[in-house]
CSV table of C-alpha atoms (C1' of nucleotides) in Angstrom, one decimal:
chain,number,residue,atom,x,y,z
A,248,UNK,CA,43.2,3.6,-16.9
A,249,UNK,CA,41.6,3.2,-13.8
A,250,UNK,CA,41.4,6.9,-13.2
A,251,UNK,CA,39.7,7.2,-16.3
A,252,UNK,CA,36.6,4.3,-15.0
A,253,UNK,CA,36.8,6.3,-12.2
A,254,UNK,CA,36.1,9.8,-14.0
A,255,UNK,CA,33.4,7.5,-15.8
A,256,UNK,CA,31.5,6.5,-13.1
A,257,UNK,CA,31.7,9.5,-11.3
A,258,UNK,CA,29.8,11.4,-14.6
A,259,UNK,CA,27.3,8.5,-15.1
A,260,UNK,CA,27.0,9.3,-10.9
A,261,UNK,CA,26.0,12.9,-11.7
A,262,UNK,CA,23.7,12.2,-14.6
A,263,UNK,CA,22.0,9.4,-12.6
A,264,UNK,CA,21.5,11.5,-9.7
A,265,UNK,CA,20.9,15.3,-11.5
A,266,UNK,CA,17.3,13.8,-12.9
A,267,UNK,CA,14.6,15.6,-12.5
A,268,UNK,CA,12.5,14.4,-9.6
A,269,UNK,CA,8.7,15.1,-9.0
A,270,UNK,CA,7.9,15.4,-5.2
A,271,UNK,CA,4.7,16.0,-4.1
A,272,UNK,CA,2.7,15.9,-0.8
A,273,UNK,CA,-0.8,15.3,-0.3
A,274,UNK,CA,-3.3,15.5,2.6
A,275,UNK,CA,-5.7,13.0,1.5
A,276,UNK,CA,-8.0,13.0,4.8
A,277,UNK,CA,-8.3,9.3,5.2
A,278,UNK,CA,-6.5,6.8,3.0
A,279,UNK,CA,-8.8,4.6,3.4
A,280,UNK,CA,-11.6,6.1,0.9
A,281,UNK,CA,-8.9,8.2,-1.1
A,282,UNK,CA,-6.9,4.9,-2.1
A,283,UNK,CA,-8.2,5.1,-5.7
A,284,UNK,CA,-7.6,8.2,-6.0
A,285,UNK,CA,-4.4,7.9,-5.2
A,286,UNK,CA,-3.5,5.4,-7.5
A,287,UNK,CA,-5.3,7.8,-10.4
A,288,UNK,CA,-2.8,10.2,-9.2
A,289,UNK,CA,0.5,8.2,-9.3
A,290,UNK,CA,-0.6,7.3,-12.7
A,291,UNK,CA,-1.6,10.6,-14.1
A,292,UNK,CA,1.5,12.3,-12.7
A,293,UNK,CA,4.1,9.8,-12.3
A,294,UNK,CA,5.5,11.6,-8.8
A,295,UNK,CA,9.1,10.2,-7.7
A,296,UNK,CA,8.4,10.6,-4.3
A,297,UNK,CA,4.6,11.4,-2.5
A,298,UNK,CA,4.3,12.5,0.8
A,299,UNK,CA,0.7,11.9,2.6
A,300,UNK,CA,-0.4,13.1,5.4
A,301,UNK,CA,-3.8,12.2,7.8
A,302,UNK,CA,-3.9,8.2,6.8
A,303,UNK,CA,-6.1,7.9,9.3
A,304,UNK,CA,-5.0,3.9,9.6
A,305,UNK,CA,-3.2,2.4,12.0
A,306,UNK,CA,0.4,0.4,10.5
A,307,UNK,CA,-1.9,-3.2,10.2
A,308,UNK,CA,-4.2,-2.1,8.1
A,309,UNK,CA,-1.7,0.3,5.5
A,310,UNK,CA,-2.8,-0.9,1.8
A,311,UNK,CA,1.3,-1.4,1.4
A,312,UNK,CA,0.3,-4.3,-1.5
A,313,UNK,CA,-2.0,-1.9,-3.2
A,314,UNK,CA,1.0,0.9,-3.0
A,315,UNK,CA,3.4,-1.7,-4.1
A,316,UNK,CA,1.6,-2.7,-7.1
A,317,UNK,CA,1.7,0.6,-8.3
A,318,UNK,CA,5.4,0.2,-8.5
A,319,UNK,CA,6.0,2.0,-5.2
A,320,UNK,CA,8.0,1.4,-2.1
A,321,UNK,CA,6.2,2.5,0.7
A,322,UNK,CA,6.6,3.9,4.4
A,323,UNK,CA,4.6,4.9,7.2
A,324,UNK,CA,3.7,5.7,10.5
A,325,UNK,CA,0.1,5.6,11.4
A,326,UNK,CA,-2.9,5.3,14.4
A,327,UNK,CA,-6.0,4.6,14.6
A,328,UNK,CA,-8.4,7.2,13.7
A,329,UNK,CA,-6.3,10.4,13.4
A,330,UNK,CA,-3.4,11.6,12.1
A,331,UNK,CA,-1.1,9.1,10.2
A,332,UNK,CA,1.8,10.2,7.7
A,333,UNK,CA,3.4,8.0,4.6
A,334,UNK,CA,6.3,8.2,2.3
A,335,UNK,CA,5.8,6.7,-1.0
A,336,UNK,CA,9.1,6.4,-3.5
A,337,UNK,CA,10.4,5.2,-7.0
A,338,UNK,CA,13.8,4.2,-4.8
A,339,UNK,CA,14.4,2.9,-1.5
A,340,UNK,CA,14.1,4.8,2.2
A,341,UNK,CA,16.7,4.9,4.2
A,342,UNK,CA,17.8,7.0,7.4
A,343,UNK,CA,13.9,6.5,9.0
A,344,UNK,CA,12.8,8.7,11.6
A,345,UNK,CA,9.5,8.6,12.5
A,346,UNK,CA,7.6,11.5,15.1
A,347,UNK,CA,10.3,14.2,16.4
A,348,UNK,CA,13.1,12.9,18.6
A,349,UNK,CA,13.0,14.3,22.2
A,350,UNK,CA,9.6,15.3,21.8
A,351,UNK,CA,7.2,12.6,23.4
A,352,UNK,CA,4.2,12.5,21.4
A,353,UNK,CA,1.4,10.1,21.0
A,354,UNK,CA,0.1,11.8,17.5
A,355,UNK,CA,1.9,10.5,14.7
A,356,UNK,CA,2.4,13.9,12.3
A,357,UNK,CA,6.6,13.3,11.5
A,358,UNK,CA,8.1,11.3,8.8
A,359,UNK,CA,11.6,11.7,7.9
A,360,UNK,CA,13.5,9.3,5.1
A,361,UNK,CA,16.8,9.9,2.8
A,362,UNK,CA,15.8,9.1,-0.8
A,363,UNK,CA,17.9,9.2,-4.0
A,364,UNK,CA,20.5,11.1,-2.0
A,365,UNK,CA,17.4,13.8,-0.7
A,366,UNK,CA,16.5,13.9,2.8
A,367,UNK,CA,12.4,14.0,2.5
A,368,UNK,CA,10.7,15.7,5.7
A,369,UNK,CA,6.9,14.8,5.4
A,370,UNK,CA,5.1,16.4,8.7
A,371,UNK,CA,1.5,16.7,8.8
A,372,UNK,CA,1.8,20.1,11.6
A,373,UNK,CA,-1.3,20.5,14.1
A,374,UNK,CA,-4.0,22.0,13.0
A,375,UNK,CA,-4.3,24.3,16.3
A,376,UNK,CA,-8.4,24.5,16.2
A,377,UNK,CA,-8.5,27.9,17.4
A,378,UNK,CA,-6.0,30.9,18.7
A,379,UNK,CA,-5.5,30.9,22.1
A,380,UNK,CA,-7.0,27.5,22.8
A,381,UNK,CA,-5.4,24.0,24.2
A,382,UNK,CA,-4.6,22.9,20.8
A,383,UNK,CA,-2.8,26.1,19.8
A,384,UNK,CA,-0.4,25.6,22.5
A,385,UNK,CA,0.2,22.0,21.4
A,386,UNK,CA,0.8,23.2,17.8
A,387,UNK,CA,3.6,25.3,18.7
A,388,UNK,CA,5.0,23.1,20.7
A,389,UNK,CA,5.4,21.0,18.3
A,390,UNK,CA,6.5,23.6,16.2
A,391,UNK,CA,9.5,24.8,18.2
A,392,UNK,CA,10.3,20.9,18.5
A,393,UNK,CA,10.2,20.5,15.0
A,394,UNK,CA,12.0,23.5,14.0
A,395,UNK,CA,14.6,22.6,16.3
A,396,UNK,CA,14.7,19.4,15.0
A,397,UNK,CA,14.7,20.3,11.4
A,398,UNK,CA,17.7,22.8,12.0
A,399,UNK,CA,19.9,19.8,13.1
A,400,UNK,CA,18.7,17.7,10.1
A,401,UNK,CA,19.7,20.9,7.6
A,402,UNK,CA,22.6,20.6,9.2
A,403,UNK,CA,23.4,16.8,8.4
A,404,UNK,CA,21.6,17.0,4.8
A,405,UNK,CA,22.6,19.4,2.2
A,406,UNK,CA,20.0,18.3,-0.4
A,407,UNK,CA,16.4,18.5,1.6
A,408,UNK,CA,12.7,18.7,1.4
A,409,UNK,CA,10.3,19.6,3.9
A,410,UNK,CA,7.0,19.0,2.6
A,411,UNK,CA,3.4,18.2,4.3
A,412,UNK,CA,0.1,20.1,5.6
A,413,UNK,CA,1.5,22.9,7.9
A,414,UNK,CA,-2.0,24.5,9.0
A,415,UNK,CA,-0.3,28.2,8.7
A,416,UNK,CA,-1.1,30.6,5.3
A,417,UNK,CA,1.7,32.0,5.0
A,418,UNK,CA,0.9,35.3,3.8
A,419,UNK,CA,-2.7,37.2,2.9
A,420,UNK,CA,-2.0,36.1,-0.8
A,421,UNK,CA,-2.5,32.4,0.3
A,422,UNK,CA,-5.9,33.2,1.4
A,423,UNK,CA,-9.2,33.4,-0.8
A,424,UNK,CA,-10.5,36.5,1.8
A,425,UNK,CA,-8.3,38.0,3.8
A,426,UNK,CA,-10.1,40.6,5.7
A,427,UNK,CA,-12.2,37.1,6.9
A,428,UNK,CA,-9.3,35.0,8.1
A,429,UNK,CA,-7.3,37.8,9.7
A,430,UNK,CA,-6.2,36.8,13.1
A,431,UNK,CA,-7.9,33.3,12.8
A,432,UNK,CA,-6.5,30.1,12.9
A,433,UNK,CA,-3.5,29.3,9.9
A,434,UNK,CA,-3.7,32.9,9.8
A,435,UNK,CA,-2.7,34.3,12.3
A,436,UNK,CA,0.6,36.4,13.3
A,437,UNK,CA,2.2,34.3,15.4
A,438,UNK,CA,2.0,31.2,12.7
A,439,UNK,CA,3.0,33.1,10.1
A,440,UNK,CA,6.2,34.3,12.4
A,441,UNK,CA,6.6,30.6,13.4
A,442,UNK,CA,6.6,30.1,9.6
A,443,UNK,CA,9.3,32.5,8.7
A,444,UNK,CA,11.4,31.5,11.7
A,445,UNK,CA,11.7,28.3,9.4
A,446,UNK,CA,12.1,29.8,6.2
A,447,UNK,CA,14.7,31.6,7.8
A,448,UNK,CA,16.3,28.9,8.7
A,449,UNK,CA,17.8,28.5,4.9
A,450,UNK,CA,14.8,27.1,2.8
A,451,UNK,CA,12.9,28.1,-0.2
A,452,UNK,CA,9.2,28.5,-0.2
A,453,UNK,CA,9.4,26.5,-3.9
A,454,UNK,CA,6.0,27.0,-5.3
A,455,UNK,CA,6.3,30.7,-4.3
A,456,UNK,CA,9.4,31.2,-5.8
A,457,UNK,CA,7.7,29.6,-9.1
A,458,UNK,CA,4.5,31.3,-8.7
A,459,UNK,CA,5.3,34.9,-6.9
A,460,UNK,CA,1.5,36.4,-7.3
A,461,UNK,CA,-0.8,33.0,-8.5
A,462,UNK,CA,-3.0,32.0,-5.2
A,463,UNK,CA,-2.2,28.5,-5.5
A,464,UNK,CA,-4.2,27.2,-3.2
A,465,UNK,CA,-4.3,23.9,-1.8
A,466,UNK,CA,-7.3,23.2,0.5
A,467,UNK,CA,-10.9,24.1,0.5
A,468,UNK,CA,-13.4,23.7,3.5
A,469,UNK,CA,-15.9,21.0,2.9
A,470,UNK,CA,-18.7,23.4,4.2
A,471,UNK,CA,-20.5,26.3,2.3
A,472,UNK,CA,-19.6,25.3,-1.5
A,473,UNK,CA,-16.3,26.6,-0.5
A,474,UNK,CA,-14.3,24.8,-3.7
A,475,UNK,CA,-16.8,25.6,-5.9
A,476,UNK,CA,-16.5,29.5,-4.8
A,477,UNK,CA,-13.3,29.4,-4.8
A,478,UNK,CA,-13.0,30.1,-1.0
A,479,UNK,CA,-9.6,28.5,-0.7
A,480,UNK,CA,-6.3,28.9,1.3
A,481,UNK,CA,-2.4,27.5,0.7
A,482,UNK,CA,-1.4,25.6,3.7
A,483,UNK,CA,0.3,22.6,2.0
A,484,UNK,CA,3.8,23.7,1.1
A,485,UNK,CA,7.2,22.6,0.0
A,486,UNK,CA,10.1,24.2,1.8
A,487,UNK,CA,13.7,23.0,-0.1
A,488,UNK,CA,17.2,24.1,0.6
A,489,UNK,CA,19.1,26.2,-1.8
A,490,UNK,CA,20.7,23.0,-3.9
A,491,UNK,CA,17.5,21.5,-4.7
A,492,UNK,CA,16.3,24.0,-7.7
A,493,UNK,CA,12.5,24.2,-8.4
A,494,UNK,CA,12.2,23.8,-12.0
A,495,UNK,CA,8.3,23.9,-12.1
A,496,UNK,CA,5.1,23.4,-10.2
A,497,UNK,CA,1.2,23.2,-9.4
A,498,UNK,CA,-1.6,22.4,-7.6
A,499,UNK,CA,-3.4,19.3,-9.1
A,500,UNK,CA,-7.0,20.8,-8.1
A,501,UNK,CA,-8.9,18.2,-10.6
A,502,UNK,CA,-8.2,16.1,-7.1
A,503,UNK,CA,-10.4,18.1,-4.8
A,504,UNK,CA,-13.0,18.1,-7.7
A,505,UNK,CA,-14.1,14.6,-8.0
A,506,UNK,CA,-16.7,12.5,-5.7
A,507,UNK,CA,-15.5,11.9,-2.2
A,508,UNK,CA,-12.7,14.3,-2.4
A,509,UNK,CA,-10.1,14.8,0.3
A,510,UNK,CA,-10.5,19.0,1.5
A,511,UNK,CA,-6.6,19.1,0.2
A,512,UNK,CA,-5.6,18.9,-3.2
A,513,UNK,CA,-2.4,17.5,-4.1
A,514,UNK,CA,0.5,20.1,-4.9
A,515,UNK,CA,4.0,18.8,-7.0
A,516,UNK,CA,7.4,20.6,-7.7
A,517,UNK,CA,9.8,19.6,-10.1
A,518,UNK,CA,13.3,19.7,-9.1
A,519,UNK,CA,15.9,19.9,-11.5
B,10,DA,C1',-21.3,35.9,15.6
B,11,DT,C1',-22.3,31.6,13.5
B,12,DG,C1',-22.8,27.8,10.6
B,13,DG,C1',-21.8,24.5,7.5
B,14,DT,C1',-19.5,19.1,5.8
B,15,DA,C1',-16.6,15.1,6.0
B,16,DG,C1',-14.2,11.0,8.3
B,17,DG,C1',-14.0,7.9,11.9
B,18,DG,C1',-15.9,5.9,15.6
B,19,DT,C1',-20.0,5.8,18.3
B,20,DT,C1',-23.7,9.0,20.5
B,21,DC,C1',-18.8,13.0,19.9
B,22,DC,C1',-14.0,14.5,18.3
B,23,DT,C1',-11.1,16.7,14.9
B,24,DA,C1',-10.5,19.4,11.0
DNA sequence: ATGGTAGGGTTCCTA
């Protein structure tokens, strides 16, 4: 009898943890002003778990009550003016690491949480300004810290998403034009080989796999009428180990259409 | 080769 409650539970287990789940990440360039849209957005898409990147706010001023309302648990590790990354969740965080370990920096970009049994790696990767410059050498920095790190934490976690704004196109189908971007920053051959050093470390470019020739693009530069041309790029991606299966996806561009819009749009995958 | 816009914080930095 008790082996039987045991076989039980251990079904109603499974079915409890093989529900769908919506993850999605989100670059919403200062939560401050994009607070209402975000709550638009939890309600129109009902994500389990929302990964935000450039906050902008340092941890006293996070609207965590506003979150909360929404029927959200809420994390986050912010500063004052740049940068800032959150993790918003249906269930509890636990396991928090915040900014890389062993790598001493004063930008905030790394938030790391277990969620319904899923390890959630939101990063918000430099943006690198311009090949060859200061800030390109800080972004792979942080980039071999992080994929360093992140090969210890696939090691640990079976079930894992990396998700966030990672600044690098991976491929010339990510980008509106090319011929324009070749060799520039996000584009360039040494991101994109940074990018497939972490593919290759066992994960699955999801909306790819879902979408092998859309454009799917997820941000548009403020300047030159660039959304309304078109003129995008995909730089906001979600990278999942082989056990978390990408049932579908998109690119919630509406988002990047409205007054006051962040650059990024908000891209979700449906695992199964 | 350059310029254009947005956010935040102030007379500029980052994207």
């Amino acid at each position: 009898m008790p082996q039987r409650i045991g076989f039980l539970l251990e079904c109603l287990w499974h079915a409890v943890h093989h529900q769908p789940m919506r993850i999605t990440t989100w670059n919403v360039n200062s939560l401050n002003v994009r607070l209402p849209h975000l709550l638009e957005y939890l309600t129109e898409f009902e994500p389990d778990i929302v990964a935000l990147q450039e906050t902008k706010l340092p941890d006293e001023k996070f609207p965590a009550p506003e979150i909360e309302a929404a029927g959200y648990r809420v994390i986050f590790s912010g500063q004052k003016t740049y940068n800032g990354v959150a993790i918003l969740s249906r269930q509890e965080a636990g396991e928090i690491v915040s900014g890389i370990p062993e790598f001493d920096d004063p930008q905030q970009r790394l938030l790391a949480a277990t969620i319904d049994g899923v390890r959630i790696v939101n990063v918000y990767i430099p943006n690198g300004q311009e090949v060859g410059s200061e800030k390109y050498a800080y972004k792979f920095a942080w980039l071999s810290a992080f994929r360093d790190f992140l090969k210890l934490e696939m090691e640990k976690h079976e079930r894992l998403v990396v998700l966030g704004d990672f600044n690098i196109a991976p491929a010339d189908s990510d980008v509106h034009d090319p011929k324009r971007w070749q060799g520039k920053i996000m584009c360039s051959d040494d991101e994109r080989e940074m990018f497939a050093e972490i593919i290759n470390l066992g994960l699955v470019d999801t909306v790819r796999e879902l979408y092998p020739d859309e454009p799917m693009f997820s941000w548009w530069d403020y300047r030159m009428n660039a959304f309304r041309r078109r003129w995008g790029i995909r730089i906001d991606h979600l990278l999942a180990t082989p056990l978390m299966q990408p049932a579908a996806a998109g690119v919630a561009t509406d988002y990047r259409a409205r007054e006051r819009p962040s650059d990024h749009a908000p891209v979700w995958v449906d695992f199964n």
